[in-house]
CSV table of C-alpha atoms in Angstrom, one decimal:
chain,number,residue,atom,x,y,z
A,249,MET,CA,1.2,-9.4,-36.8
A,250,SER,CA,0.4,-5.7,-36.5
A,251,ARG,CA,0.7,-4.0,-33.2
A,252,THR,CA,-2.3,-2.6,-31.5
A,253,PRO,CA,-2.0,0.7,-29.8
A,254,ASP,CA,-1.9,-1.0,-26.4
A,255,ASP,CA,1.1,-3.0,-27.5
A,256,ALA,CA,3.0,0.0,-29.0
A,257,PRO,CA,5.7,1.7,-27.1
A,258,ARG,CA,4.6,4.6,-24.9
A,259,SER,CA,5.3,8.2,-25.8
A,260,GLY,CA,7.1,10.5,-23.5
A,261,PRO,CA,10.7,11.0,-22.3
A,262,ALA,CA,13.1,8.2,-23.2
A,263,GLU,CA,14.2,6.0,-20.3
A,264,PRO,CA,17.9,6.4,-19.5
A,265,SER,CA,20.0,3.4,-20.5
A,266,ARG,CA,20.3,0.8,-17.7
A,267,THR,CA,23.8,-0.2,-18.6
A,268,GLY,CA,25.4,2.8,-20.4
A,269,ALA,CA,28.4,2.6,-22.7
A,270,PRO,CA,31.2,0.3,-21.8
A,271,GLY,CA,33.4,1.8,-19.2
A,272,THR,CA,30.9,4.5,-18.2
A,273,SER,CA,28.8,4.8,-15.2
A,274,PRO,CA,25.0,4.5,-15.8
A,275,ASP,CA,24.6,7.6,-13.6
A,276,GLU,CA,26.7,9.9,-15.9
A,277,GLY,CA,23.8,10.9,-18.2
A,278,PRO,CA,20.8,12.0,-16.2
A,279,ALA,CA,21.0,15.0,-13.9
A,280,ALA,CA,21.2,14.4,-10.1
A,281,ALA,CA,18.2,15.2,-8.0
A,282,THR,CA,18.2,18.6,-6.4
A,283,PRO,CA,17.8,19.3,-2.7
A,284,ALA,CA,14.2,20.6,-3.5
A,285,GLN,CA,13.4,17.3,-5.1
A,286,TRP,CA,14.6,15.3,-2.1
A,287,ALA,CA,12.4,17.6,0.1
A,288,ALA,CA,9.5,16.8,-2.3
A,289,LEU,CA,10.2,13.1,-1.7
A,290,ALA,CA,9.8,13.7,2.0
A,291,VAL,CA,6.3,15.2,1.4
A,292,LEU,CA,5.4,12.3,-0.8
A,293,LEU,CA,6.6,9.8,1.7
A,294,LEU,CA,4.6,11.6,4.4
A,295,GLY,CA,1.4,11.0,2.3
A,296,ALA,CA,2.4,7.4,1.8
A,297,PHE,CA,3.1,7.0,5.5
A,298,MET,CA,-0.4,8.2,6.5
A,299,GLY,CA,-1.9,5.8,4.0
A,300,PHE,CA,-0.2,2.8,5.5
A,301,LEU,CA,-0.4,4.1,9.1
A,302,ASP,CA,-4.2,4.3,8.9
A,303,ILE,CA,-4.5,0.6,7.9
A,304,PHE,CA,-3.2,-0.4,11.4
A,305,ILE,CA,-3.6,2.6,13.7
A,306,VAL,CA,-7.1,1.4,14.5
A,307,ASN,CA,-6.0,-2.0,15.6
A,308,VAL,CA,-5.2,-1.0,19.2
A,309,ALA,CA,-8.4,1.2,19.1
A,310,ASN,CA,-10.7,-1.6,17.9
A,311,PRO,CA,-11.6,-2.9,21.4
A,312,SER,CA,-12.5,0.6,22.5
A,313,ILE,CA,-14.5,1.2,19.3
A,314,GLN,CA,-16.2,-2.1,19.7
A,315,ALA,CA,-17.3,-1.3,23.3
A,316,GLU,CA,-18.5,2.3,22.6
A,317,LEU,CA,-20.3,1.6,19.4
A,318,HIS,CA,-21.6,-1.8,20.4
A,319,ALA,CA,-20.1,-3.4,17.3
A,320,GLY,CA,-19.9,-7.2,16.6
A,321,PHE,CA,-16.6,-8.9,15.7
A,322,ALA,CA,-17.5,-8.9,12.0
A,323,GLU,CA,-18.3,-5.2,12.1
A,324,ILE,CA,-15.1,-4.4,13.9
A,325,GLN,CA,-13.1,-6.4,11.3
A,326,LEU,CA,-14.7,-4.2,8.6
A,327,VAL,CA,-13.2,-1.1,10.2
A,328,PRO,CA,-9.7,-2.0,8.9
A,329,THR,CA,-10.8,-4.1,5.9
A,330,GLY,CA,-13.3,-1.6,4.6
A,331,TYR,CA,-10.4,0.9,4.3
A,332,THR,CA,-7.9,-1.6,2.7
A,333,LEU,CA,-10.6,-3.0,0.4
A,334,ALA,CA,-11.5,0.5,-1.0
A,335,TYR,CA,-7.9,1.4,-1.1
A,336,GLY,CA,-6.9,-1.8,-3.0
A,337,ALA,CA,-9.8,-1.7,-5.4
A,338,GLY,CA,-9.2,2.0,-6.3
A,339,LEU,CA,-5.4,2.0,-6.7
A,340,VAL,CA,-5.3,1.1,-10.4
A,341,THR,CA,-8.1,3.5,-11.2
A,342,GLY,CA,-6.4,6.2,-9.1
A,343,GLY,CA,-3.2,5.7,-11.0
A,344,ARG,CA,-5.0,6.0,-14.3
A,345,LEU,CA,-6.6,9.2,-13.2
A,346,GLY,CA,-3.1,10.5,-12.4
A,347,ASP,CA,-2.2,9.8,-16.0
A,348,LEU,CA,-5.3,11.7,-17.2
A,349,LEU,CA,-5.4,14.7,-14.9
A,350,GLY,CA,-1.8,15.1,-13.6
A,351,ARG,CA,-0.1,13.3,-10.7
A,352,ARG,CA,0.7,16.3,-8.6
A,353,ARG,CA,-2.9,17.5,-8.9
A,354,LEU,CA,-4.3,14.1,-7.9
A,355,PHE,CA,-1.8,13.7,-4.9
A,356,LEU,CA,-2.9,17.1,-3.5
A,357,ALA,CA,-6.6,16.4,-4.1
A,358,GLY,CA,-6.2,13.0,-2.3
A,359,LEU,CA,-4.7,14.7,0.7
A,360,ILE,CA,-7.7,17.0,1.0
A,361,ALA,CA,-10.1,14.1,0.7
A,362,PHE,CA,-8.2,12.0,3.1
A,363,ALA,CA,-8.3,14.8,5.8
A,364,ALA,CA,-12.1,15.2,5.3
A,365,ALA,CA,-12.7,11.5,5.5
A,366,SER,CA,-10.6,11.3,8.7
A,367,VAL,CA,-12.9,13.9,10.3
A,368,GLY,CA,-15.9,11.8,9.3
A,369,CYS,CA,-14.4,8.7,11.0
A,370,ALA,CA,-13.8,10.7,14.2
A,371,ALA,CA,-17.4,11.9,14.2
A,372,ALA,CA,-19.0,8.4,13.7
A,373,GLN,CA,-21.8,7.4,16.1
A,374,SER,CA,-22.5,4.0,14.8
A,375,PRO,CA,-20.5,1.1,13.3
A,376,GLY,CA,-22.1,1.5,9.9
A,377,PHE,CA,-21.2,5.2,9.7
A,378,LEU,CA,-17.6,4.5,10.7
A,379,ILE,CA,-17.2,1.7,8.2
A,380,ALA,CA,-18.6,4.0,5.4
A,381,ALA,CA,-16.2,6.8,6.4
A,382,ARG,CA,-13.3,4.3,6.4
A,383,VAL,CA,-14.3,3.3,2.8
A,384,VAL,CA,-14.2,6.9,1.7
A,385,GLN,CA,-10.9,7.3,3.5
A,386,GLY,CA,-9.6,4.3,1.6
A,387,LEU,CA,-10.8,5.7,-1.7
A,388,ALA,CA,-9.0,9.0,-0.9
A,389,ALA,CA,-5.8,7.1,-0.2
A,390,ALA,CA,-6.3,5.2,-3.6
A,391,VAL,CA,-6.3,8.6,-5.3
A,392,MET,CA,-3.2,9.9,-3.4
A,393,LEU,CA,-0.8,7.0,-3.2
A,394,PRO,CA,-0.4,5.8,-6.8
A,395,GLN,CA,1.0,9.2,-7.6
A,396,VAL,CA,3.8,8.7,-5.1
A,397,LEU,CA,5.5,6.0,-7.0
A,398,ALA,CA,4.8,7.6,-10.4
A,399,LEU,CA,6.3,10.9,-9.2
A,400,ILE,CA,9.3,9.1,-7.9
A,401,GLN,CA,9.8,7.6,-11.3
A,402,VAL,CA,9.7,10.9,-13.2
A,403,THR,CA,11.5,13.0,-10.6
A,404,PHE,CA,14.6,10.8,-9.9
A,405,ARG,CA,16.3,10.3,-13.2
A,406,ARG,CA,19.5,8.6,-11.9
A,407,GLU,CA,18.9,4.9,-11.3
A,408,SER,CA,20.9,4.8,-8.1
A,409,GLN,CA,18.8,7.7,-6.7
A,410,ARG,CA,15.6,6.3,-7.9
A,411,ALA,CA,16.4,2.9,-6.3
A,412,ARG,CA,17.2,4.7,-3.1
A,413,ALA,CA,13.9,6.6,-3.2
A,414,ILE,CA,11.9,3.4,-3.9
A,415,GLY,CA,13.8,1.7,-1.0
A,416,LEU,CA,12.7,4.6,1.3
A,417,TYR,CA,9.1,4.0,0.0
A,418,GLY,CA,9.4,0.4,0.9
A,419,ALA,CA,10.7,1.2,4.3
A,420,VAL,CA,7.8,3.6,4.9
A,421,ILE,CA,5.4,0.7,4.2
A,422,GLY,CA,7.2,-1.5,6.8
A,423,VAL,CA,7.5,1.1,9.5
A,424,GLY,CA,4.0,2.5,8.9
A,425,VAL,CA,2.4,-0.9,9.5
A,426,VAL,CA,4.1,-1.3,12.9
A,427,ALA,CA,4.0,2.4,13.9
A,428,GLY,CA,0.3,2.3,13.7
A,429,GLN,CA,0.1,0.2,16.8
A,430,ILE,CA,2.3,2.6,18.8
A,431,VAL,CA,0.7,5.9,17.6
A,432,GLY,CA,-2.7,4.5,18.2
A,433,GLY,CA,-1.9,3.2,21.7
A,434,LEU,CA,-0.3,6.5,22.8
A,435,LEU,CA,-3.2,8.6,21.5
A,436,ILE,CA,-5.8,6.4,23.3
A,437,ALA,CA,-3.7,6.4,26.5
A,438,TRP,CA,-3.3,10.2,26.5
A,439,ASP,CA,-7.0,10.6,25.7
A,440,VAL,CA,-6.4,14.1,24.4
A,441,ALA,CA,-9.4,16.4,25.1
A,442,GLY,CA,-11.4,13.3,26.1
A,443,LEU,CA,-11.6,12.1,22.5
A,444,GLY,CA,-10.6,8.5,23.2
A,445,TRP,CA,-10.3,6.4,20.0
A,446,ARG,CA,-11.5,9.3,17.9
A,447,SER,CA,-8.0,10.9,18.1
A,448,VAL,CA,-6.5,8.1,16.0
A,449,PHE,CA,-8.4,9.6,13.0
A,450,LEU,CA,-8.1,13.3,13.9
A,451,VAL,CA,-4.3,13.0,14.0
A,452,ASN,CA,-4.3,12.8,10.2
A,453,VAL,CA,-5.7,16.3,9.8
A,454,PRO,CA,-2.6,18.3,10.8
A,455,LEU,CA,-0.4,15.9,8.9
A,456,CYS,CA,-2.5,16.4,5.8
A,457,LEU,CA,-2.3,20.1,6.2
A,458,ILE,CA,1.5,20.1,6.5
A,459,ALA,CA,1.8,17.8,3.5
A,460,LEU,CA,-0.6,19.9,1.5
A,461,VAL,CA,1.2,23.2,2.1
A,462,ALA,CA,4.6,21.7,1.5
A,463,GLY,CA,3.4,19.8,-1.5
A,464,VAL,CA,2.1,22.9,-3.2
A,465,ARG,CA,5.5,24.5,-2.9
A,466,LEU,CA,7.8,21.6,-3.5
A,467,ILE,CA,6.2,19.0,-5.8
A,468,GLU,CA,6.9,19.7,-9.4
A,469,ASP,CA,4.2,19.4,-12.1
A,470,ASP,CA,4.7,16.3,-14.2
A,471,GLU,CA,4.0,16.2,-17.9
A,472,ARG,CA,1.0,13.9,-17.6
A,473,GLY,CA,-2.3,15.8,-17.8
A,474,ASN,CA,-0.6,19.0,-18.9
A,475,GLY,CA,-0.6,18.8,-22.6
A,476,ALA,CA,2.1,16.1,-23.0
A,477,ALA,CA,2.5,14.7,-26.4
A,478,GLY,CA,0.9,11.5,-27.4
A,479,PRO,CA,-2.6,10.0,-26.8
A,480,ARG,CA,-3.9,10.1,-23.3
A,481,PRO,CA,-5.1,6.9,-21.8
A,482,THR,CA,-8.8,6.5,-21.2
A,483,LEU,CA,-10.4,5.5,-18.0
A,484,ASP,CA,-11.9,2.0,-18.2
A,485,LEU,CA,-15.0,2.6,-16.0
A,486,PRO,CA,-16.6,-0.8,-16.6
A,487,GLY,CA,-13.3,-2.5,-15.7
A,488,ALA,CA,-13.0,-0.4,-12.5
A,489,ALA,CA,-16.5,-1.3,-11.5
A,490,LEU,CA,-16.0,-5.1,-12.1
A,491,LEU,CA,-12.8,-5.0,-10.0
A,492,GLY,CA,-14.2,-3.0,-7.2
A,493,LEU,CA,-17.5,-4.9,-6.9
A,494,GLY,CA,-15.7,-8.2,-7.1
A,495,LEU,CA,-13.3,-7.4,-4.3
A,496,LEU,CA,-16.1,-5.9,-2.2
A,497,ALA,CA,-18.4,-9.0,-2.6
A,498,GLY,CA,-15.6,-11.4,-1.8
A,499,ILE,CA,-14.2,-9.6,1.3
A,500,HIS,CA,-17.7,-9.0,2.7
A,501,ALA,CA,-18.7,-12.6,2.3
A,502,LEU,CA,-15.5,-13.8,3.9
A,503,VAL,CA,-15.6,-11.5,6.9
A,504,THR,CA,-19.3,-12.0,7.8
A,505,GLY,CA,-19.3,-15.7,7.0
A,506,ALA,CA,-17.0,-16.5,9.8
A,507,GLU,CA,-19.2,-15.1,12.5
A,508,ARG,CA,-22.7,-15.5,11.0
A,509,GLY,CA,-22.3,-18.7,9.0
A,510,TRP,CA,-22.8,-19.4,5.3
A,511,PRO,CA,-26.4,-19.2,4.3
A,512,GLY,CA,-27.4,-19.1,0.7
A,513,VAL,CA,-27.1,-15.3,0.4
A,514,ARG,CA,-23.5,-15.2,1.5
A,515,THR,CA,-22.5,-18.3,-0.5
A,516,ALA,CA,-24.0,-16.6,-3.6
A,517,GLN,CA,-22.1,-13.5,-2.7
A,518,ALA,CA,-18.8,-15.4,-2.8
A,519,VAL,CA,-19.7,-17.0,-6.1
A,520,LEU,CA,-20.6,-13.5,-7.5
A,521,ALA,CA,-17.2,-12.2,-6.4
A,522,VAL,CA,-15.4,-15.0,-8.4
A,523,ALA,CA,-17.6,-14.3,-11.4
A,524,LEU,CA,-17.0,-10.5,-11.3
A,525,LEU,CA,-13.3,-10.9,-11.0
A,526,GLY,CA,-13.3,-13.4,-13.9
A,527,LEU,CA,-15.3,-10.9,-16.0
A,528,PHE,CA,-12.7,-8.3,-15.1
A,529,ALA,CA,-9.9,-10.4,-16.4
A,530,LEU,CA,-11.8,-11.2,-19.6
A,531,ARG,CA,-12.6,-7.5,-20.1
A,532,GLU,CA,-9.0,-6.5,-19.7
A,533,ARG,CA,-8.0,-8.9,-22.5
A,534,ARG,CA,-10.8,-7.6,-24.7
A,535,VAL,CA,-9.8,-4.0,-24.1
A,536,ALA,CA,-6.2,-4.7,-24.9
A,537,ALA,CA,-7.1,-6.6,-28.0
A,538,ALA,CA,-9.2,-3.7,-29.2
A,539,GLY,CA,-6.3,-1.3,-28.9
A,540,ALA,CA,-7.6,0.6,-26.0
A,541,ALA,CA,-6.0,1.1,-22.6
A,542,PRO,CA,-7.0,-1.5,-20.0
A,543,LEU,CA,-6.7,-0.8,-16.3
A,544,LEU,CA,-4.2,-3.7,-15.9
A,545,PRO,CA,-2.5,-4.6,-19.2
A,546,PRO,CA,-2.6,-8.4,-19.6
A,547,ARG,CA,0.9,-8.4,-21.0
A,548,LEU,CA,2.2,-7.6,-17.5
A,549,PHE,CA,1.6,-11.2,-16.6
A,550,ARG,CA,4.2,-12.2,-19.2
A,551,GLN,CA,6.8,-10.0,-17.5
A,552,ARG,CA,8.7,-12.0,-14.9
A,553,GLY,CA,9.1,-9.3,-12.3
A,554,PHE,CA,5.4,-8.6,-12.2
A,555,ALA,CA,4.2,-12.2,-12.5
A,556,LEU,CA,6.3,-13.3,-9.5
A,557,GLY,CA,6.2,-10.0,-7.6
A,558,LEU,CA,2.4,-10.0,-7.4
A,559,PRO,CA,2.0,-13.2,-5.4
A,560,THR,CA,5.1,-12.5,-3.4
A,561,ALA,CA,3.7,-9.1,-2.3
A,562,ALA,CA,0.3,-10.7,-1.6
A,563,SER,CA,1.8,-13.4,0.6
A,564,PHE,CA,4.0,-11.1,2.6
A,565,HIS,CA,1.5,-8.3,3.2
A,566,GLY,CA,-1.4,-10.6,3.8
A,567,MET,CA,0.5,-12.5,6.4
A,568,ASN,CA,2.0,-9.3,8.0
A,569,GLY,CA,-1.4,-7.5,8.1
A,570,ALA,CA,-3.1,-10.4,9.7
A,571,PHE,CA,-0.4,-10.9,12.4
A,572,VAL,CA,-0.4,-7.2,13.4
A,573,PHE,CA,-4.2,-7.1,13.6
A,574,LEU,CA,-4.4,-10.3,15.7
A,575,LEU,CA,-1.5,-9.5,18.0
A,576,ALA,CA,-3.2,-6.3,19.1
A,577,PHE,CA,-6.4,-8.3,20.0
A,578,HIS,CA,-4.4,-10.9,21.8
A,579,LEU,CA,-2.5,-8.4,23.9
A,580,GLN,CA,-5.6,-6.6,25.0
A,581,LYS,CA,-8.2,-9.3,25.1
A,582,THR,CA,-6.2,-12.3,26.3
A,583,GLU,CA,-3.3,-10.7,28.1
A,584,GLY,CA,-5.4,-8.0,29.5
A,585,LEU,CA,-3.0,-5.1,28.5
A,586,THR,CA,-4.2,-1.6,28.2
A,587,ALA,CA,-3.9,0.2,24.8
A,588,LEU,CA,-0.7,1.9,26.0
A,589,GLU,CA,0.8,-1.3,27.3
A,590,SER,CA,-0.1,-2.9,24.0
A,591,ALA,CA,1.6,-0.1,22.1
A,592,LEU,CA,4.8,-0.4,24.2
A,593,THR,CA,4.9,-4.1,23.4
A,594,PHE,CA,4.9,-3.2,19.7
A,595,THR,CA,7.7,-0.6,20.2
A,596,PRO,CA,10.8,-2.9,20.1
A,597,MET,CA,9.5,-4.6,17.0
A,598,ALA,CA,8.9,-1.2,15.4
A,599,ILE,CA,12.5,-0.1,16.3
A,600,LEU,CA,14.0,-3.3,14.8
A,601,THR,CA,11.9,-2.8,11.6
A,602,SER,CA,13.2,0.7,11.2
A,603,VAL,CA,16.8,-0.3,11.8
A,604,ALA,CA,16.6,-3.2,9.4
A,605,SER,CA,15.0,-0.9,6.8
A,606,VAL,CA,18.0,1.4,7.0
A,607,LEU,CA,20.5,-1.4,6.9
A,608,CYS,CA,18.7,-3.3,4.1
A,609,GLY,CA,20.7,-1.8,1.2
A,610,ARG,CA,24.1,-2.7,2.8
A,611,LEU,CA,23.0,-6.2,3.7
A,612,VAL,CA,21.7,-6.9,0.2
A,613,ALA,CA,24.9,-5.4,-1.4
A,614,ARG,CA,27.0,-7.7,0.7
A,615,PHE,CA,25.0,-10.9,0.8
A,616,GLY,CA,22.9,-10.6,-2.4
A,617,ARG,CA,19.3,-11.7,-2.8
A,618,HIS,CA,19.8,-14.4,-0.2
A,619,ALA,CA,19.7,-11.8,2.5
A,620,VAL,CA,16.0,-11.0,1.6
A,621,THR,CA,15.0,-14.7,1.4
A,622,ALA,CA,16.7,-15.4,4.8
A,623,SER,CA,14.9,-12.4,6.3
A,624,ALA,CA,11.5,-13.9,5.4
A,625,ALA,CA,12.6,-17.2,6.9
A,626,ALA,CA,13.7,-15.2,10.0
A,627,MET,CA,10.1,-13.9,10.2
A,628,ALA,CA,8.8,-17.5,10.2
A,629,LEU,CA,11.2,-18.3,13.0
A,630,GLY,CA,10.1,-15.2,14.9
A,631,LEU,CA,6.5,-16.3,14.7
A,632,LEU,CA,7.4,-19.8,16.0
A,633,LEU,CA,9.1,-18.1,19.0
A,634,VAL,CA,5.9,-16.1,19.6
A,635,LEU,CA,4.0,-19.4,19.4
A,636,ALA,CA,6.4,-20.9,22.0
A,637,GLY,CA,5.9,-17.9,24.2
A,638,VAL,CA,2.1,-18.4,24.2
A,639,VAL,CA,2.2,-22.2,24.6
A,640,LEU,CA,5.0,-22.4,27.3
A,641,ARG,CA,3.8,-19.4,29.3
A,642,PRO,CA,0.1,-19.0,28.6
A,643,ASP,CA,-0.4,-17.0,31.8
A,644,GLY,CA,3.0,-15.3,31.7
A,645,PRO,CA,3.8,-11.7,30.9
A,646,ALA,CA,3.7,-10.3,27.3
A,647,THR,CA,7.5,-10.0,27.5
A,648,ALA,CA,7.6,-13.8,26.8
A,649,LEU,CA,6.7,-12.8,23.2
A,650,LEU,CA,9.6,-10.3,22.9
A,651,PRO,CA,12.3,-12.5,21.3
A,652,GLY,CA,10.0,-13.6,18.6
A,653,LEU,CA,8.7,-10.1,17.9
A,654,LEU,CA,12.2,-8.7,17.6
A,655,LEU,CA,13.2,-11.3,15.1
A,656,TYR,CA,10.0,-10.9,13.2
A,657,GLY,CA,10.4,-7.1,13.1
A,658,ALA,CA,14.0,-7.3,11.8
A,659,GLY,CA,13.1,-9.7,9.0
A,660,GLY,CA,10.0,-7.7,8.1
A,661,GLY,CA,12.0,-4.5,7.7
A,662,ILE,CA,14.3,-6.0,5.2
A,663,VAL,CA,11.6,-7.7,3.2
A,664,ALA,CA,9.3,-4.7,3.1
A,665,THR,CA,12.1,-2.4,2.0
A,666,SER,CA,13.4,-4.6,-0.8
A,667,LEU,CA,10.3,-6.3,-2.1
A,668,LEU,CA,8.8,-3.5,-4.2
A,669,GLY,CA,12.0,-2.5,-5.9
A,670,THR,CA,12.8,-6.1,-6.7
A,671,ALA,CA,9.4,-6.7,-8.2
A,672,LEU,CA,9.6,-3.6,-10.4
A,673,SER,CA,13.2,-4.2,-11.4
A,674,GLY,CA,12.1,-7.0,-13.8
A,675,VAL,CA,9.4,-4.9,-15.5
A,676,HIS,CA,10.1,-3.0,-18.7
A,677,PRO,CA,10.0,0.8,-18.3
A,678,ASP,CA,7.1,1.1,-20.6
A,679,ASP,CA,4.9,-0.8,-18.1
A,680,VAL,CA,6.3,0.3,-14.7
A,681,GLY,CA,3.4,2.6,-13.9
A,682,ALA,CA,0.8,0.0,-14.5
A,683,ALA,CA,2.8,-2.6,-12.7
A,684,SER,CA,3.2,-0.3,-9.7
A,685,GLY,CA,-0.6,0.1,-9.5
A,686,GLY,CA,-1.2,-3.6,-9.8
A,687,ILE,CA,1.3,-4.6,-7.1
A,688,LEU,CA,0.0,-1.9,-4.7
A,689,THR,CA,-3.5,-3.2,-5.4
A,690,ALA,CA,-2.3,-6.7,-4.5
A,691,ILE,CA,-0.7,-5.4,-1.3
A,692,GLN,CA,-3.9,-3.7,-0.1
A,693,ALA,CA,-6.3,-6.5,-1.2
A,694,SER,CA,-4.0,-9.1,0.4
A,695,GLU,CA,-4.0,-7.2,3.7
A,696,ALA,CA,-7.8,-7.0,3.6
A,697,LEU,CA,-7.9,-10.8,2.8
A,698,GLY,CA,-5.4,-11.5,5.5
A,699,VAL,CA,-7.2,-9.7,8.2
A,700,ALA,CA,-10.5,-11.2,7.1
A,701,GLY,CA,-9.4,-14.8,6.4
A,702,ILE,CA,-6.9,-15.2,9.2
A,703,GLY,CA,-9.3,-13.3,11.5
A,704,ALA,CA,-12.1,-15.7,10.6
A,705,LEU,CA,-9.8,-18.7,11.4
A,706,PHE,CA,-8.9,-17.0,14.7
A,707,ALA,CA,-12.5,-16.4,15.6
A,708,THR,CA,-13.3,-20.1,14.8
A,709,LEU,CA,-10.4,-21.4,16.9
A,710,SER,CA,-11.0,-19.1,19.8
A,711,HIS,CA,-14.5,-20.0,20.9
A,712,SER,CA,-13.3,-22.1,23.9
A,713,ASP,CA,-9.7,-20.8,24.4
A,714,ALA,CA,-8.5,-17.4,23.0
A,715,ALA,CA,-4.8,-18.3,23.7
A,716,TYR,CA,-5.2,-21.6,21.9
A,717,GLY,CA,-6.8,-19.9,18.9
A,718,PHE,CA,-4.0,-17.3,18.7
A,719,ALA,CA,-1.3,-19.9,19.0
A,720,ARG,CA,-2.7,-22.1,16.2
A,721,THR,CA,-3.3,-19.1,14.0
A,722,VAL,CA,0.3,-18.0,14.4
A,723,LEU,CA,1.4,-21.4,13.2
A,724,VAL,CA,-0.6,-20.8,10.0
A,725,LEU,CA,1.1,-17.4,9.6
A,726,ALA,CA,4.6,-19.0,10.0
A,727,ALA,CA,3.7,-21.2,7.1
A,728,LEU,CA,2.8,-18.2,5.0
A,729,ALA,CA,6.2,-16.6,6.0
A,730,LEU,CA,8.0,-19.6,4.6
A,731,LEU,CA,5.9,-19.4,1.4
A,732,THR,CA,7.0,-15.8,1.2
A,733,ALA,CA,10.6,-16.9,1.5
A,734,ALA,CA,10.2,-19.4,-1.3
A,735,LEU,CA,8.6,-16.8,-3.6
A,736,LEU,CA,11.3,-14.2,-2.8
A,737,ASP,CA,14.0,-16.8,-3.7
A,738,LEU,CA,12.3,-17.3,-7.1
A,739,LEU,CA,11.8,-13.5,-7.6
A,740,GLY,CA,15.5,-12.8,-6.9
A,741,ARG,CA,16.8,-15.3,-9.3
A,742,PRO,CA,18.1,-13.8,-12.6
A,743,GLY,CA,15.8,-14.2,-15.5
A,744,ARG,CA,15.6,-13.1,-19.1
A,745,PRO,CA,15.1,-9.3,-19.5
A,746,SER,CA,11.6,-8.3,-20.2
A,747,ALA,CA,11.0,-7.5,-23.9
A,748,PRO,CA,9.8,-4.0,-24.7
A,749,ALA,CA,6.1,-3.5,-24.7
A,750,GLY,CA,6.1,-3.0,-28.4
A,751,GLU,CA,7.6,-6.4,-29.0
A,752,GLN,CA,4.9,-8.3,-27.1
A,753,HIS,CA,1.9,-9.4,-29.0
A,754,SER,CA,-1.5,-10.5,-27.7
């Protein structure tokens, strides 16, 4: 069978050998990263940190937003999910644009758009305007963030340094999720210049300016979009439209259906979402068979790392996003805490997440893949301890939740830091860019689905007793944590090496 262009090996610099000659270190060939390149990594990670921070920084601000803008529960859910939906739906397209136009250029452009959208969020006077601005902000993040992983891949040639950089990226994800609660709570409590909740969006502006100025000086041009040899990939606009509209229809139906019921229009919307996503899958197969460049090459699903990494990332981040979102509501609505008190309750968990992220490499080196699986199981145990704190002391202080939150944070730091690198390690180098975009899309879409779906369950169970609803919802999240542990165990098991892209046939 002849190879189509999509099945042929990619042009560009050869990937360094993973094993090297017998008796030699795999790090002897490629040059070590320079101090300037490590500084450029700090700039890239600052951009990534903002992207993940803004998913959750609004959580502690949601009650204030809801009161000032007179928003319903479904509308307030769309403030975080509108961002993560646009972010998730645009990641693959953003990555492809980086291939076409240059990753450095797209990262810097994404920073500018992110800052502008943040100003729009802060200026919102209605729920609809705020949701629309959050969607634009998510699209800006979708342009900016895929370039981070891609630039890490081309900047760090030594595998040990590349693995360290990807581990730091994973740690940024874990810390950014929890840090959002703390930063948001502090900003609202300080009420700088009387801005209230609006400050949680304006804080992005100086961070974007710092990253932009430093990025112009430190981030090197990559070969993509600058006359590199070989054919450039084309942008599959119909595929991008099918993916984006399918995710949008599905999330909107799920979020609004919980509060407003399921009339014919919303049921039809859910069916339409399934149909659009099915058409997207069919189109990707057709584009690949025709020799063009699909947004998400179907052959990735025949590569073990991606095929298992996708559901694992979705399970972990969907569960984690939903828990952080609901915990902020529980602390302020049920426990009666202020935004600052809520933020301080999150602080020990954030500290443990950060410490565990730093120690992750040593723990995995000593105990192997079982350390990651055990960490996901520890998250489940932590959630059960949170459940016990709510059930046994329903009117007690929020400190009753602290043991569970500490255990949950420690386990989450290890899982978040190791998950992305583990998932990508099984993917052939020819496909690592597309696989990164696909996994990041799964992360963001699952966080949107987690907030929407688990939020809908919480809303249903909380009609008569908010504490009861939160406790039962946490039990569901514990089950998802155990599912994540099982998937991580499968993902960490050794498998056959992925065949080169050129050896895989449709």
